[in-house]
Coordinates of N, CA and C in Angstrom, one line a residue:
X109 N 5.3 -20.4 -2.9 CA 6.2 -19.7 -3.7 C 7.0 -18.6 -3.0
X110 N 5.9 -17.9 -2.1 CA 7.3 -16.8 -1.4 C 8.2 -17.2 -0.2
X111 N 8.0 -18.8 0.3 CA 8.8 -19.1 1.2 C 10.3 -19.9 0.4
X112 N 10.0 -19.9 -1.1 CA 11.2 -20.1 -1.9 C 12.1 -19.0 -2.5
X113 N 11.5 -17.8 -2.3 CA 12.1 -17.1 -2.7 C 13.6 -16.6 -2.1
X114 N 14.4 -16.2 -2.7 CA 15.7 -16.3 -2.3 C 15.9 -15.0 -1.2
X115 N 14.7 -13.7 -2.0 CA 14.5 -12.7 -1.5 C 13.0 -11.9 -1.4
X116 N 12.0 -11.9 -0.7 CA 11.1 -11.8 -0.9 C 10.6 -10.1 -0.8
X117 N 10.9 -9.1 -1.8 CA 10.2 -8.0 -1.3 C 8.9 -7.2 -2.0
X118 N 8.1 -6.9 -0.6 CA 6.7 -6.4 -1.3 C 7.0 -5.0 -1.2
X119 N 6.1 -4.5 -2.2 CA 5.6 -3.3 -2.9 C 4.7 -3.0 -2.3
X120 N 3.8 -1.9 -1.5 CA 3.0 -1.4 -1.5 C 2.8 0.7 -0.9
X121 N 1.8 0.8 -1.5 CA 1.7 2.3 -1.2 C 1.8 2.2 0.7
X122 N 2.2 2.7 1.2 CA 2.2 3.2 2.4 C 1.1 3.8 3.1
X123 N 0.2 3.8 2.9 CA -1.4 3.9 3.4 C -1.6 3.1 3.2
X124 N -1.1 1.5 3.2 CA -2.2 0.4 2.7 C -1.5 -0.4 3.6
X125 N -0.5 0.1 4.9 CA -0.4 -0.6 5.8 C -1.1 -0.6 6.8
X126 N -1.7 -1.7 6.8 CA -2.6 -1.9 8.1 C -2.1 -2.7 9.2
X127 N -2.5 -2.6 10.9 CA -2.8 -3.5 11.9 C -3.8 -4.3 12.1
X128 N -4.9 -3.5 11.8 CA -6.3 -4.2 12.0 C -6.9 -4.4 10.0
X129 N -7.9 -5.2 9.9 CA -7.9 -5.6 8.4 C -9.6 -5.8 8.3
X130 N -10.2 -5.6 7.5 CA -11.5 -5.9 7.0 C -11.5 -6.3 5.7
X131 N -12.4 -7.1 4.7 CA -12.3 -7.2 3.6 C -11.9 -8.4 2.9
X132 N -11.7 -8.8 1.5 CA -11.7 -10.0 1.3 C -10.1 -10.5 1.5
X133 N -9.7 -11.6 2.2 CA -8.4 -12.5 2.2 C -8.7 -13.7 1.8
X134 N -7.5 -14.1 1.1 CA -7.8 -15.5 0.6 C -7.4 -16.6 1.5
X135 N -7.6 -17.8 1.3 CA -7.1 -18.8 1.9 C -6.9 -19.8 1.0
X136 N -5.7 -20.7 1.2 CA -5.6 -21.9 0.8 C -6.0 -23.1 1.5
X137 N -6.5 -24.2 0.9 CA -7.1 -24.7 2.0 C -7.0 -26.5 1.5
X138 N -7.1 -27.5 1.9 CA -7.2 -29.2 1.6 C -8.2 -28.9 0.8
X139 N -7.7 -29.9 -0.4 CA -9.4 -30.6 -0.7 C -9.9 -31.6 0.0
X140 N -9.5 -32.1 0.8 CA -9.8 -33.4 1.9 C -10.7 -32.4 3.2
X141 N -12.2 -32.1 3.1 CA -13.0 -31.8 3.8 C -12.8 -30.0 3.5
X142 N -13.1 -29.9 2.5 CA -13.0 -28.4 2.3 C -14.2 -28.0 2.7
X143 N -15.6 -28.7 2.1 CA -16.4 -27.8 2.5 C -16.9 -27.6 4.1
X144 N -16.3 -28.5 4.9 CA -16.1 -28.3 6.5 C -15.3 -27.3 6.6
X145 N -13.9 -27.1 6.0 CA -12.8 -25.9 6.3 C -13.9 -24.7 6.1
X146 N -14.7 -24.4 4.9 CA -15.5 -23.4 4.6 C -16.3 -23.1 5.8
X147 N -17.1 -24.0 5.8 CA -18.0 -23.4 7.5 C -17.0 -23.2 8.5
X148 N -16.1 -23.4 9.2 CA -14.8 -23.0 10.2 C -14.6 -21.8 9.6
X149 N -14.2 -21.6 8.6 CA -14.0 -20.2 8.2 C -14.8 -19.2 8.2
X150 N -16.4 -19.4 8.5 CA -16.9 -18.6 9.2 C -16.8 -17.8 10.2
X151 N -16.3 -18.6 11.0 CA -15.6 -17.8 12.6 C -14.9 -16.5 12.3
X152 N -14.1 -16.5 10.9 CA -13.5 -15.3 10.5 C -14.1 -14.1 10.0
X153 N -14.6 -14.6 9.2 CA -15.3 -13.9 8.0 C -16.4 -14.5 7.1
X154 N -17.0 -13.6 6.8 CA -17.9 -14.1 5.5 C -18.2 -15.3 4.3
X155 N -18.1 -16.4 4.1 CA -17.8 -17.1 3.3 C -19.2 -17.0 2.3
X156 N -18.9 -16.8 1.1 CA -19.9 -16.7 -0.1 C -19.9 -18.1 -1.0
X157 N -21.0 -19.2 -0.2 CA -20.4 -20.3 -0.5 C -20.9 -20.5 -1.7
X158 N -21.6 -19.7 -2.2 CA -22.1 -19.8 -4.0 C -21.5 -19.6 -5.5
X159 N -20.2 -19.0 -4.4 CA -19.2 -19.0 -5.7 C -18.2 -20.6 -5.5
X160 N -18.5 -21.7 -5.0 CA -18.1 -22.6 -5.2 C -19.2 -23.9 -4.8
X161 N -19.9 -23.9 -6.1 CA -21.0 -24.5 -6.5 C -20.6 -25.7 -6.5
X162 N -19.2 -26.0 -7.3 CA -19.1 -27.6 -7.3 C -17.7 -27.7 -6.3
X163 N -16.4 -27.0 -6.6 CA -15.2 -26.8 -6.3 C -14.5 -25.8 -6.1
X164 N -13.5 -25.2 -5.5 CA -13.3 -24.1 -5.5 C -12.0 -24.0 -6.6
X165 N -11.5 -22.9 -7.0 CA -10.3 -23.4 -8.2 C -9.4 -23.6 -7.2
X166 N -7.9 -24.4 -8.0 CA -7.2 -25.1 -7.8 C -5.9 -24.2 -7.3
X167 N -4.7 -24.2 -6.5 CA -3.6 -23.4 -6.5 C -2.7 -24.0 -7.9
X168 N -1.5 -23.8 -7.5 CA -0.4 -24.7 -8.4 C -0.2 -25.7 -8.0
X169 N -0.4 -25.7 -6.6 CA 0.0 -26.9 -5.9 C -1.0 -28.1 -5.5
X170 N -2.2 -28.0 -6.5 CA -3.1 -28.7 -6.1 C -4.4 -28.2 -5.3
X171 N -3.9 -27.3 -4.6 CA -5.2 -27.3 -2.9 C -6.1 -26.6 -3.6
X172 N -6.9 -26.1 -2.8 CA -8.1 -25.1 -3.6 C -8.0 -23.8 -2.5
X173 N -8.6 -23.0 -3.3 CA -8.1 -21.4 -3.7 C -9.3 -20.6 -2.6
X174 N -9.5 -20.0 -1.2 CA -11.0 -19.9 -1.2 C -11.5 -18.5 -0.5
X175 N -12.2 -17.6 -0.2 CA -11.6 -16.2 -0.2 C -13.4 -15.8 0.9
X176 N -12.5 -15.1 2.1 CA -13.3 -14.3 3.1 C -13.2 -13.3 3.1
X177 N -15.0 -12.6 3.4 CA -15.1 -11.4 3.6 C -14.7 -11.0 5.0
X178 N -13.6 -10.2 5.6 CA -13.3 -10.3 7.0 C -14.3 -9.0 7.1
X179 N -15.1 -9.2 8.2 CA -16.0 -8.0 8.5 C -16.1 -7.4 9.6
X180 N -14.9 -8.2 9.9 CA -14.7 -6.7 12.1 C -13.2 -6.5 11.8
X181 N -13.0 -5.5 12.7 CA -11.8 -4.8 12.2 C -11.0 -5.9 13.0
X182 N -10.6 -7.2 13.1 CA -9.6 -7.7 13.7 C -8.2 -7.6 13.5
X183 N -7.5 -7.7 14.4 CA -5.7 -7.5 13.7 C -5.5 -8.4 12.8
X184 N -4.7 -8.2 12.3 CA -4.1 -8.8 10.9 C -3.5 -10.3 11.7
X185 N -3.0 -10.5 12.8 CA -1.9 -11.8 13.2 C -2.8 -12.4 14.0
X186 N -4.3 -11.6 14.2 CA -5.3 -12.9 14.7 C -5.8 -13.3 14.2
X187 N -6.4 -12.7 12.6 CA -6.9 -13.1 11.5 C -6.0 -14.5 11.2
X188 N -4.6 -14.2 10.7 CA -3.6 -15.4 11.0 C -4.1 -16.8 11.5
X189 N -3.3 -16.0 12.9 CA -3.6 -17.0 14.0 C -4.8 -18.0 14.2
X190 N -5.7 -17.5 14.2 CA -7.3 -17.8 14.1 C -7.6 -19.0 12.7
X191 N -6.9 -18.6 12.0 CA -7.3 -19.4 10.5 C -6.6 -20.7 10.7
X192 N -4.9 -20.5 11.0 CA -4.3 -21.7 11.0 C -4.4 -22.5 12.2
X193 N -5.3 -22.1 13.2 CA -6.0 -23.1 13.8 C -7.2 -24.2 13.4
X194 N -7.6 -24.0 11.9 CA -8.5 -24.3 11.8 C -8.2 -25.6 10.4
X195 N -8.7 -26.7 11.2 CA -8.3 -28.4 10.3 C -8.6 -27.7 8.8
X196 N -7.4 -28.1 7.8 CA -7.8 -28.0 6.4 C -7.1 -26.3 5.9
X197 N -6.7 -25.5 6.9 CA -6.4 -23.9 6.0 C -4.9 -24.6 6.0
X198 N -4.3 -24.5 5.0 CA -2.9 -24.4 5.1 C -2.0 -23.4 5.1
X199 N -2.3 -22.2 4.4 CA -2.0 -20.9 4.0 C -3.1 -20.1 4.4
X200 N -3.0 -18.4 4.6 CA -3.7 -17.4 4.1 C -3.0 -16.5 3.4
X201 N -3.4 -15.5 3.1 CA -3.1 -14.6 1.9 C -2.6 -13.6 2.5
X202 N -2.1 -13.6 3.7 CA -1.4 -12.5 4.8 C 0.0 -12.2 4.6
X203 N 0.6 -13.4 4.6 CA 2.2 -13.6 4.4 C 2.8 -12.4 5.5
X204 N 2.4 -13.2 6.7 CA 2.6 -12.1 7.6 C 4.7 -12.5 7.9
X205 N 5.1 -11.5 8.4 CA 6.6 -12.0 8.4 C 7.6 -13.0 7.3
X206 N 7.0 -12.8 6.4 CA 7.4 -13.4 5.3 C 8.9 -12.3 4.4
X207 N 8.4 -11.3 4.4 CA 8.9 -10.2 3.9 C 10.5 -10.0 4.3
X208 N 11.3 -10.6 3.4 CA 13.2 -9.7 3.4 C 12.8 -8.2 3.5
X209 N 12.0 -7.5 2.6 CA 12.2 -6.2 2.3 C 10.4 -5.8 2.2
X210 N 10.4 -4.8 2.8 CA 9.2 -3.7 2.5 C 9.2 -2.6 1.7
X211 N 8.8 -2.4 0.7 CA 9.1 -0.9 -0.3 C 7.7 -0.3 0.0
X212 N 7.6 0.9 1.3 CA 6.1 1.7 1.2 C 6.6 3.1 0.7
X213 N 5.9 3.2 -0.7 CA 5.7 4.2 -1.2 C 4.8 5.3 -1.0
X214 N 5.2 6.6 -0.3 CA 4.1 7.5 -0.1 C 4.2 8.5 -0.6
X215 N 3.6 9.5 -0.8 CA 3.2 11.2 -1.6 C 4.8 11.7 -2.0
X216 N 4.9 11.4 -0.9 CA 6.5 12.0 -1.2 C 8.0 11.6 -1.2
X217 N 7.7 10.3 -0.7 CA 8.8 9.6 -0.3 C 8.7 8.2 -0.6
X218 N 9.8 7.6 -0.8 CA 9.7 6.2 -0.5 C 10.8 5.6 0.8
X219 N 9.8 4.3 1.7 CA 10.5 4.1 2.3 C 11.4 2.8 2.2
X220 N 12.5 2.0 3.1 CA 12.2 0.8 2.8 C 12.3 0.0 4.0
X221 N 11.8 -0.5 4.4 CA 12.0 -1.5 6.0 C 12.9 -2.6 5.3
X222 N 13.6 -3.4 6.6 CA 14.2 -4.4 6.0 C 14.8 -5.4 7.4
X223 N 14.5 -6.7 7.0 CA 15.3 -7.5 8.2 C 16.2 -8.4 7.7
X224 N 17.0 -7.8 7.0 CA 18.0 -8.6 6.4 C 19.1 -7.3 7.0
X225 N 20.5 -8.5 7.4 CA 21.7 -7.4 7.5 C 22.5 -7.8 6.3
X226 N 23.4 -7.3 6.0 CA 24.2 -7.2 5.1 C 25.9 -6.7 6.0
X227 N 26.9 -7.9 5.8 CA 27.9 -7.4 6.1 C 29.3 -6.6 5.3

């Protein structure tokens, strides 16, 4: 959905930019050998394979939905990097360079980053 988007800008408070990342990311993933994608995704992070007893839920698009505890401070584009090497992730929940526009809102200010020109 956000590589359709005509314009894609995120919202977030400006303390909640990070380089390095710990904590839950999701992943999208095949249902064709998911629960092999799940152990590979180990290498990243935490996988709590008990919350998908039988399946994991579904996207829109069919695939299944499936979510790591990242637990070392790794950078955000090796977290990436690292995942989409692995048979079965199709997505993660990073949407790294994805962004037309950044809106970080802080105490006092808002900012806005942007890689769009306008002539």
């Amino acid at each position: 959905i956000a590589q359709s988007a005509a314009e894609l800008i995120i919202v977030l408070p400006a303390k909640e930019q990070y380089t390095k990342l710990h904590g839950i990311v999701p992943f999208e993933i095949s249902s064709f050998g998911w629960k092999r994608t799940l152990l590979l995704l180990e290498q990243i992070g935490k996988v709590d394979h008990t919350q998908y007893p039988i399946e994991p839920p579904k996207t829109e698009s069919g695939h299944y939905l499936v979510e790591a505890e990242i637990d070392t401070n790794l950078l955000v584009d090796d977290i990436d990097a690292q995942a989409r090497m692995i048979p079965g992730v199709l997505e993660t929940g990073l949407f790294i360079g994805m962004a037309d526009r950044l809106v970080l809102i802080g105490e006092t200010e808002i900012r806005v980053k942007s890689r769009l020109t306008y002539e």
